[in-house]
mmCIF file of C-alpha atoms in Angstrom:
data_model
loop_
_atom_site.group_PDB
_atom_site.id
_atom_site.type_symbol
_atom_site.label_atom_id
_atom_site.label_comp_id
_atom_site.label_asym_id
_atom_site.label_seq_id
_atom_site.Cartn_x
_atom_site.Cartn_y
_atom_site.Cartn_z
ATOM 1 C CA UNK A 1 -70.658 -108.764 -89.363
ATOM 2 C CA UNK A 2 -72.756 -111.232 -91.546
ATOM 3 C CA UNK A 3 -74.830 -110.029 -94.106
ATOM 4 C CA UNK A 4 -77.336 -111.470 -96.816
ATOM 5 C CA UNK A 5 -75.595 -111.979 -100.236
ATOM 6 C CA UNK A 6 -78.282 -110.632 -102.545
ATOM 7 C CA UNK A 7 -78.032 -113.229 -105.174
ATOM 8 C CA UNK A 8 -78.775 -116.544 -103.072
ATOM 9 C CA UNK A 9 -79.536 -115.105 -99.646
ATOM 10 C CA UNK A 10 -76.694 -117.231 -98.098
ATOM 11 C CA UNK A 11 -74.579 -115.523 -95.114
ATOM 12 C CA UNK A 12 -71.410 -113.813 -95.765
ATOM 13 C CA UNK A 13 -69.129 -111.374 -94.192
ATOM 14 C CA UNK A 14 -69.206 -107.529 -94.902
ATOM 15 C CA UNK A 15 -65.388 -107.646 -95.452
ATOM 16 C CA UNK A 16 -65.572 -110.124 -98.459
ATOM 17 C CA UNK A 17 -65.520 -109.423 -102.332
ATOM 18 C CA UNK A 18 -67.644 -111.783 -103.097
ATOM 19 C CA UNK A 19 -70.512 -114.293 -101.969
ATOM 20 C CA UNK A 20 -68.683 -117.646 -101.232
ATOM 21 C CA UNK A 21 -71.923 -119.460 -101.835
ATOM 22 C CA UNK A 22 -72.814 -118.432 -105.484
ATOM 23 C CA UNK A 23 -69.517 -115.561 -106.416
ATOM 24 C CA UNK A 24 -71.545 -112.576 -107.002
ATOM 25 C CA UNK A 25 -69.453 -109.421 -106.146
ATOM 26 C CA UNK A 26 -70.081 -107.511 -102.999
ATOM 27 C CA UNK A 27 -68.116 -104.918 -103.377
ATOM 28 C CA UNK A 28 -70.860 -103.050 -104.881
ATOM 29 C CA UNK A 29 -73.407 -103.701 -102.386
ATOM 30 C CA UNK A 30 -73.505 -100.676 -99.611
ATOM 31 C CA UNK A 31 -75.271 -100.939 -95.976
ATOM 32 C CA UNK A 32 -77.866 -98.862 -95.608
ATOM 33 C CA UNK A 33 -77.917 -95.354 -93.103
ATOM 34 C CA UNK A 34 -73.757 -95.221 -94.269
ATOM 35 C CA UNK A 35 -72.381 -92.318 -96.362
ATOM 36 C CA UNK A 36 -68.936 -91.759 -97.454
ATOM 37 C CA UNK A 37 -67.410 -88.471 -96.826
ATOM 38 C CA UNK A 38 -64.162 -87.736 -98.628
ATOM 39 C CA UNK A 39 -63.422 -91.224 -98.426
ATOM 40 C CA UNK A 40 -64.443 -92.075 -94.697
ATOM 41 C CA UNK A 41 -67.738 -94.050 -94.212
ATOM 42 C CA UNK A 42 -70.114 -92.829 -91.466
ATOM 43 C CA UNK A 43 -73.288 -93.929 -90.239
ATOM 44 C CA UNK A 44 -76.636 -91.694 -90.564
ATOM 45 C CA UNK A 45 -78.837 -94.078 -88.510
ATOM 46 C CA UNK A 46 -79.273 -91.290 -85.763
ATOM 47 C CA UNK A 47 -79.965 -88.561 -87.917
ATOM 48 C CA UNK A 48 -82.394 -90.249 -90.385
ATOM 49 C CA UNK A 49 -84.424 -91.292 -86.970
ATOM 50 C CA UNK A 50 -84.383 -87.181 -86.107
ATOM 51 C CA UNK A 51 -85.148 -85.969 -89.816
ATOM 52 C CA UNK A 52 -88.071 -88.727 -89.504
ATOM 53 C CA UNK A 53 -89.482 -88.129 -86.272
ATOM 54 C CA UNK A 54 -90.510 -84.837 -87.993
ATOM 55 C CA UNK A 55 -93.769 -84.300 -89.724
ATOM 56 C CA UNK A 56 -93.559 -83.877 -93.515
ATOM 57 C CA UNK A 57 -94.602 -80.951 -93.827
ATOM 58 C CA UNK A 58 -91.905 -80.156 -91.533
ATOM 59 C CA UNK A 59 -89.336 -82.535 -93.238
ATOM 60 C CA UNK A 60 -90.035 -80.513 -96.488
ATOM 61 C CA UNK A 61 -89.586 -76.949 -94.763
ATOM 62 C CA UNK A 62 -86.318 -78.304 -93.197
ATOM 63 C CA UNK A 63 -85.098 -79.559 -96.876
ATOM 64 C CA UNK A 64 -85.831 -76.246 -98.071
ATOM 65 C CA UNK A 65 -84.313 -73.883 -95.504
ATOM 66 C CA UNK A 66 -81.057 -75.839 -95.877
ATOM 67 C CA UNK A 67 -81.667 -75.812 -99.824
ATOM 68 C CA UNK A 68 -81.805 -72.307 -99.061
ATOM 69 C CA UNK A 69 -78.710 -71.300 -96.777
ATOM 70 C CA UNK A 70 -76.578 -73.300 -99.182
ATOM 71 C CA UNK A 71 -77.825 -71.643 -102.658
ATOM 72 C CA UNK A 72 -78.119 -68.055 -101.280
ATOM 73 C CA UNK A 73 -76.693 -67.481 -97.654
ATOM 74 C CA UNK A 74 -76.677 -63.742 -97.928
ATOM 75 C CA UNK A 75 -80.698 -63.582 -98.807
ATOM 76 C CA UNK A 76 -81.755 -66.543 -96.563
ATOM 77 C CA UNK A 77 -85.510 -66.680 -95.682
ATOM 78 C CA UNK A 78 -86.599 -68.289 -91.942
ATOM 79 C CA UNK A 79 -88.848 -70.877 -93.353
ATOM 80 C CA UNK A 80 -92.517 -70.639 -90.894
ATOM 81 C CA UNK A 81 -93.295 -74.524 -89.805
ATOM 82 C CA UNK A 82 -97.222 -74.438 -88.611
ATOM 83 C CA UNK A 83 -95.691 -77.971 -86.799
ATOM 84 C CA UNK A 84 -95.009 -77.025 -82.763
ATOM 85 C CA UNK A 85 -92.448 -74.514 -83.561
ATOM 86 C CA UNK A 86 -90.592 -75.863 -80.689
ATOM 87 C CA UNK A 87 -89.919 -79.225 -81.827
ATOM 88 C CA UNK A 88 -89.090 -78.285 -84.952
ATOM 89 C CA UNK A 89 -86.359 -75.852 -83.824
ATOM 90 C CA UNK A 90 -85.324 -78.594 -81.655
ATOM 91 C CA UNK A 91 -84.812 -81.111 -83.757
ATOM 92 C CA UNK A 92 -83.583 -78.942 -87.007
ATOM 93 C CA UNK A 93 -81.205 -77.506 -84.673
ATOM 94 C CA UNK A 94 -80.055 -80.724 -83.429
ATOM 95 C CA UNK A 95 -79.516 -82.311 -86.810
ATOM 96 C CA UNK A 96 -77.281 -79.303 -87.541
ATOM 97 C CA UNK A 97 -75.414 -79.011 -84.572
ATOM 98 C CA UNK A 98 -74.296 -82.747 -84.816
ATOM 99 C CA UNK A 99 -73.415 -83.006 -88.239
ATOM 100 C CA UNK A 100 -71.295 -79.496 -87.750
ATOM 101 C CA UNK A 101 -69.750 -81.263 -84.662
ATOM 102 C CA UNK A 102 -69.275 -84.524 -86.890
ATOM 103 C CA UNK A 103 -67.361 -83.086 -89.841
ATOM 104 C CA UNK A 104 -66.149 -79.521 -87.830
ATOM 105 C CA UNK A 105 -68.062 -77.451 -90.610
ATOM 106 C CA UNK A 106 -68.295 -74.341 -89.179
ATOM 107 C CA UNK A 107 -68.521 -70.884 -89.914
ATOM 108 C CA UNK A 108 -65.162 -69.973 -88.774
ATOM 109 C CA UNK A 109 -63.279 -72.315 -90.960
ATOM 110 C CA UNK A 110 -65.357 -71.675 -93.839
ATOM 111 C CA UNK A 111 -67.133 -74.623 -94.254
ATOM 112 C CA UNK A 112 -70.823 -73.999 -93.141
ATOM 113 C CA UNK A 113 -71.899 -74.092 -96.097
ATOM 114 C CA UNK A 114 -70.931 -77.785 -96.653
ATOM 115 C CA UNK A 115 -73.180 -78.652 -93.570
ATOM 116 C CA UNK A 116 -76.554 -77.314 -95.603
ATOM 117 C CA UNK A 117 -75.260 -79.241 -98.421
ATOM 118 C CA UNK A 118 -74.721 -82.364 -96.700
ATOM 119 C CA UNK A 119 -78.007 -82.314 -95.349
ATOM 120 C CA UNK A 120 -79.914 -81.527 -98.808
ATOM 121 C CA UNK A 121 -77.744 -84.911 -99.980
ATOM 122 C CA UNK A 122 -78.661 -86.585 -97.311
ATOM 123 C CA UNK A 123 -82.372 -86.012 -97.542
ATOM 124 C CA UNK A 124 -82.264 -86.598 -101.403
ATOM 125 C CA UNK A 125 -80.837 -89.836 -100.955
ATOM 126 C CA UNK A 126 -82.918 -90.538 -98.117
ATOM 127 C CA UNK A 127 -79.985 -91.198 -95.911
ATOM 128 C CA UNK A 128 -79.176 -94.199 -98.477
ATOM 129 C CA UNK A 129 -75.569 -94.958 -99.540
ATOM 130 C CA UNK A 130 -73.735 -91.782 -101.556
ATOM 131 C CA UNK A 131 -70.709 -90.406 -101.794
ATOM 132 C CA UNK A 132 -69.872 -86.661 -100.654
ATOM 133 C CA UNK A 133 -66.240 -85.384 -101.414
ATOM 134 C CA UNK A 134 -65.954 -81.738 -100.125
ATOM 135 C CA UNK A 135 -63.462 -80.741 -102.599
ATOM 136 C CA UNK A 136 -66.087 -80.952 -105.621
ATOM 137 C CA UNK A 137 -68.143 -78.595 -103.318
ATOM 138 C CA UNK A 138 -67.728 -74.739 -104.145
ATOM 139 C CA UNK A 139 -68.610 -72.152 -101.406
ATOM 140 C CA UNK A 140 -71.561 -70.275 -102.663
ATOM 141 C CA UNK A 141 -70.413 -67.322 -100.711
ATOM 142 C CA UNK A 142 -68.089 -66.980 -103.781
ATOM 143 C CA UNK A 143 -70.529 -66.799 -106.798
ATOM 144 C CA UNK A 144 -71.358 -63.439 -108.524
ATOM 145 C CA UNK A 145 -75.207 -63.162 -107.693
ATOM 146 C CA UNK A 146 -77.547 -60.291 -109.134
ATOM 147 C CA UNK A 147 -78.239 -58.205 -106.474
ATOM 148 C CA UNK A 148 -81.490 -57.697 -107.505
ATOM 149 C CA UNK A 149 -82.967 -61.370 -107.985
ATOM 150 C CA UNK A 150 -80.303 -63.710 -106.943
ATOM 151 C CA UNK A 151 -79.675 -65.542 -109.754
ATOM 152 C CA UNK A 152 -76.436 -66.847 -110.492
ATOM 153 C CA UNK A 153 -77.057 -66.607 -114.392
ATOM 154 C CA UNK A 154 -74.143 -63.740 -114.813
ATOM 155 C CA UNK A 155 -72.507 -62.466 -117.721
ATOM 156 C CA UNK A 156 -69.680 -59.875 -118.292
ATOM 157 C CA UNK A 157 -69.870 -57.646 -121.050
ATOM 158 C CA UNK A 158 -67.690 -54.939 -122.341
ATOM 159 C CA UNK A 159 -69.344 -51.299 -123.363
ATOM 160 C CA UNK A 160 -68.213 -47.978 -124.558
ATOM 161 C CA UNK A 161 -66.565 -46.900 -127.755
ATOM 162 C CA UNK A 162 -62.848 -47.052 -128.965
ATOM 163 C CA UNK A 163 -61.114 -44.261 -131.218
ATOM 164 C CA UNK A 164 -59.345 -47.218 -133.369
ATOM 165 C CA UNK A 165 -62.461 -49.582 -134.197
ATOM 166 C CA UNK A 166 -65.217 -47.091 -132.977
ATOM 167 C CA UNK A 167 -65.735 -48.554 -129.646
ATOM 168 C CA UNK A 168 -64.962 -45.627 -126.888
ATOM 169 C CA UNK A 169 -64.307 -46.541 -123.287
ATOM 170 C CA UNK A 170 -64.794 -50.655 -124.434
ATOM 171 C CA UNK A 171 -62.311 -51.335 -121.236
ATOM 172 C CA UNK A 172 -65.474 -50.744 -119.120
ATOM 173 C CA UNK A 173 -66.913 -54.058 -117.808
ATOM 174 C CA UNK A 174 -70.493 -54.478 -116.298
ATOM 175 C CA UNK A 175 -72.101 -57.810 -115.419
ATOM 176 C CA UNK A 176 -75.564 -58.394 -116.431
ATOM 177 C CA UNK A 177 -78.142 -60.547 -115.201
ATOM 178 C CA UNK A 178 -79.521 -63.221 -117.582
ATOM 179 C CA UNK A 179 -82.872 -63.797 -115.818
ATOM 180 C CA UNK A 180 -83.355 -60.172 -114.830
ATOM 181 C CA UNK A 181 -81.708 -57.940 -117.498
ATOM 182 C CA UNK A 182 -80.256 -56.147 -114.313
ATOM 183 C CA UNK A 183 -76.723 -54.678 -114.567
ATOM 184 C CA UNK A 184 -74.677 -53.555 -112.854
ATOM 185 C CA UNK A 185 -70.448 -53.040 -112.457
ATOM 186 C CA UNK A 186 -68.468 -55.592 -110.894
ATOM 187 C CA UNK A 187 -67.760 -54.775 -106.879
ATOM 188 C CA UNK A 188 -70.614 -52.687 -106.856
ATOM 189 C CA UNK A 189 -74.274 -53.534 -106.336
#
């Protein structure tokens, strides 16, 4: 496929390094609607056209629900889109389904979480070029969160006294919540 070199606007293939008019490097130049997932390009032309055929007000609820699923699955809130209801569950659902279908990110294999994320970079990037490697992706279900606010600012500190330095029972571990003050010992809520 021919494409524009950006330097002198002459024609040049996709597949070459560099502009055979004037040099400049291609290599850097990325199409537009394409995203690279662990090293595979794939085209987001259909789903920026969904994500867009949605109001903002709706786009922004959407960004935020899957902001939401991926930061905090366990206390996920339904997000309330004013928008025909039905249209936006239509489309939001659509969006999700495909990419899930796309990359198999599913709940059973663990990976759901990587579909909220990949939407959030998608929308941030406005379906632009960007690269998303899974592997630098950890699964939220996994953080220590306070129970009581959610936060993921966690620390684990050691209390109690022993009979050599004066600190008894110092073994005992608690985690405490750095926005909150809320503790709490680990495995427990």
């Amino acid at each position: 496929m021919l494409i524009k070199c950006p330097e002198c606007g002459g024609n040049v293939s996709d597949k070459a390094p560099a502009c055979i008019h004037c040099g400049f490097p291609l290599s850097n130049i990325h199409k537009e609607n394409i995203c690279l997932v662990d090293g595979v390009e794939y085209d987001l032309t259909h789903f920026k056209e969904l994500y867009n055929s949605l109001s903002n007000e709706a786009q922004k609820g959407f960004y935020k629900e899957n902001f939401q699923r991926f930061n905090n699955p366990k206390n996920f809130d339904n997000v309330n889109c004013p928008e025909g209801q039905q249209k936006y569950l239509s489309v939001t659902t659509k969006i999700t389904r495909l990419i899930r279908e796309r990359f198999n990110w599913y709940a059973q294999n663990n990976t759901a979480h990587l579909a909220y994320k990949f939407i959030t970079t998608c929308i941030d990037h406005n379906f632009q070029y960007f690269e998303f490697n899974t592997a630098d992706i950890p699964d939220p279900s996994k953080t220590v969160r306070c129970p009581k606010c959610g936060s993921t600012s966690v620390t684990t500190e050691e209390s109690g006294y022993s009979l050599l330095t004066g600190f008894w029972g110092s073994s005992k571990k608690h985690n405490l919540c750095q926005k909150c003050g809320y503790r709490w010992k680990p495995g427990s809520k």
